Amino acid sequence: MNTMKTTDTAVSPTHMKVDALLAKMSLEEKIGQLAQISGAEFMPGPPAEETVRKMGAGSMLWLNNTQRFNELQKVAIEESPSGIPILFALDVIHGYRTIFPVPLALASSWDPNVAEQAQAIAAKEARAAGIHWTFGPMIDIARDARWGRIVEGAGEDPYLGSAMAAAQVRGFQGDDLADPEHVLACAKHFAGYGAADGGRDYDPVFLSEAQLRNVYLPPFQAAVDAGVATFMSAYMDLNNVPATSNRWLLRDVLREEWGFDGFIVSDAFGVGNLVIQGHARDGQEAALRALKAGLNMDMASSTYLGNLANLVQDGSLTVDEIDEMVRPILTLKFQMGLFENPYVDETLLDQVVARPEHRQAARLAAQRSMVLLRNEGNLLPLAKTLTNVAVIGPLADSMQATEGSWMVFGHQPAAVTVLQGVRAKLADGAVSYAPGPDINRDFPHPFGEFNLSERKPLQSPEDAEAAFHMAVATAQAADLVIMVMGENADMAGEFASRGSLNLPGRQEELLKAVHAMGKPVVLVLLNGRPLSISWAAANIPAILEAWEPGSEGGNAVADILFGDANPGGKLPVCFPRHGSHAPLYYARTLTHQPEHSPMYRSRYWDSPTTPLYPFGFGLSYTTFAIPDLQL
Ligand code: BGC
């Protein structure tokens, strides 16, 4: 059952308004509503403003500029033929200005309220900036830690994934689509994207209907039940049919079975990509296939813009079929009050982002997300009376790694780092710091320029060696060492799949060198996916998985390290022992030789098949006793 209606009944006033508007729109304008055009200046093609003036636009994306939103909206309203406002859309994945832990971390809280509150604040800030619609939540089940986008979802489990999906929809959208402090949500990527062959981003997906229905579809159905306004189709082929033009997914399952009545947008360039994927001869056939399959809006490829009119002219499509696609877009614009309030108050954003409760909520969410993986001899929590602590590692003072992957366009990182958080707990002068060698991707991230990368020049081997020795010497001089290691922000997310799950670069070598000194060592991990840290798991007494914890991440880490907060997070994904161990997940069907049978304990002859840390694992500073359990 939908808990929130996204479309009124056939005779509702909204329906009548939509029909009246459609009746006076030209075909060109209708096609304009089916287009999501890029507001980014680097994109080829006619400037966005020209298209808006000529035919309006359903939506615009990749623009994050409050003043420009108002300027373009004015063109749409005052100069386009029917004056239909634009829906401004942006990826607001885990915060707009106040950055929350990445979704995989939020799922580690196992508390839907944490995710709901985080996305409610993200929505409030984004809306104050002039954004109406976010491309989230990403609710792809992911069971392969090599897949970079595992960071954007809730992990491997359909039940937890469904709870987190519904919570994020509630957080983004609130109870009423007309609420000016919320944004429309978008359930993505429909469907099966997380099962990409080999964990390689965009690779084809082959899933039986049973796997889809039992594992990959439930979070999407939960999003529909929570009233999600929009869906995004996935990039890849699902069982040899691209999700962008997959009629079974978009019409049979989503609309007919589940009763979804919002609209569906493709993933970026998805309609045009049907040609590259070999499913359409040209743009015209691509547009026809996607529209017939039930895809309402073409994100950025301009394939609908360039071809739908011809398709109507040559009789391949009827105007009724176009109207069917436009209707839910206009309906949502009416329902969210966009016609009444198309502009944003340009003074609002500064007031909204300054609210101290946003930072406070980010700190709490980060505390709740962290997972204590090891605590031998109760090394943690640490005493605040320590006077000589070294904080070591390439991520210890990295704002980008602390905030994590996928920031909104133009965002300036402003996180409290772990180094700053630890310093704030101890007396002045008690903390020394050395980063050690930098870590880098072997192939740079194609979005590097959009502030995903650290943007540092590559370190020379000599400088890396010197940094290594400096880190060792700094650790040597301390009584206790906190190592902050893991992945840079550009090492997880889109275009960020990996073959290995090891600590990148020379981090493990540095960890071993510091461990060899015989001092107490705490390892804090900042990363967007499970890592295979088998050596650390056996040798480093205290390990805290802090994920990519957001703006207040360093404070939250220090709160946990020094006992001001109790770590209570549990893993939403298994930690494999190495990359070739993936995909790995707990909910496997039994074989005829179960792992617990005495004879056949291992399916690999060179390593155990059990995870390094299983789904649901997570320690605490409290001990629990649950007596007299019976099944
Ligand atoms: C991603 C989507 C994202 C879209 C718009 C695509 O490359 O797959 O998740 O929402 O870009 O930025």
Coordinates of N, CA and C and ligand atoms in Angstrom, one line a residue, residues 61-62 91 135 149 152 188-189 193 202 232 235 267-268 299 406 447 494, ligand 1:
L61 N 19.7 19.1 -14.8 CA 20.6 18.5 -13.8 C 22.0 19.0 -14.0
W62 N 22.9 18.7 -13.0 CA 24.3 19.0 -13.0 C 24.5 20.6 -13.0
D91 N 22.4 15.2 -7.7 CA 22.7 14.1 -6.9 C 23.1 14.6 -5.5
F135 N 18.7 12.5 -6.9 CA 18.8 11.1 -7.5 C 19.2 10.2 -6.4
R149 N 30.3 0.9 -6.4 CA 29.0 1.6 -5.9 C 28.4 0.9 -4.7
E152 N 27.2 3.3 -2.0 CA 26.0 4.1 -2.1 C 24.8 3.4 -1.6
K188 N 16.9 4.4 -7.3 CA 17.7 4.0 -8.4 C 18.6 2.8 -8.0
H189 N 19.2 2.0 -8.9 CA 19.1 2.1 -10.3 C 18.3 0.8 -10.6
Y193 N 21.6 -3.7 -10.9 CA 22.9 -3.1 -11.2 C 24.0 -3.6 -10.2
Y202 N 29.0 -1.3 -14.7 CA 28.3 -1.3 -15.9 C 28.2 -2.7 -16.6
M232 N 14.8 5.7 -11.3 CA 15.8 5.8 -12.4 C 16.1 4.4 -12.9
Y235 N 21.8 1.4 -15.9 CA 22.6 1.5 -17.2 C 22.6 0.1 -17.9
D267 N 19.1 6.6 -16.6 CA 20.4 7.1 -16.1 C 21.1 7.9 -17.1
A268 N 22.1 8.6 -16.8 CA 22.7 9.6 -17.6 C 23.1 9.0 -19.0
M299 N 17.6 11.3 -19.5 CA 18.5 12.1 -18.8 C 19.7 12.4 -19.8
W406 N 31.2 11.0 -3.6 CA 30.0 11.6 -4.2 C 29.5 12.8 -3.4
F447 N 36.2 11.5 -13.1 CA 35.5 12.7 -12.5 C 36.4 13.5 -11.6
E494 N 31.0 5.4 -8.3 CA 31.0 5.1 -9.7 C 32.4 5.2 -10.3
Ligands
BGC1 C1 24.9 7.7 -12.2 C2 23.6 8.0 -11.4 C3 23.5 9.5 -11.2 C4 23.5 10.2 -12.6 C5 23.4 11.7 -12.6 C6 25.1 8.5 -13.4 O1 26.3 8.4 -14.0 O2 24.9 6.3 -12.5 O3 23.6 7.4 -10.2 O4 22.3 9.9 -10.5 O5 24.8 9.9 -13.2 O6 24.4 12.4 -12.1

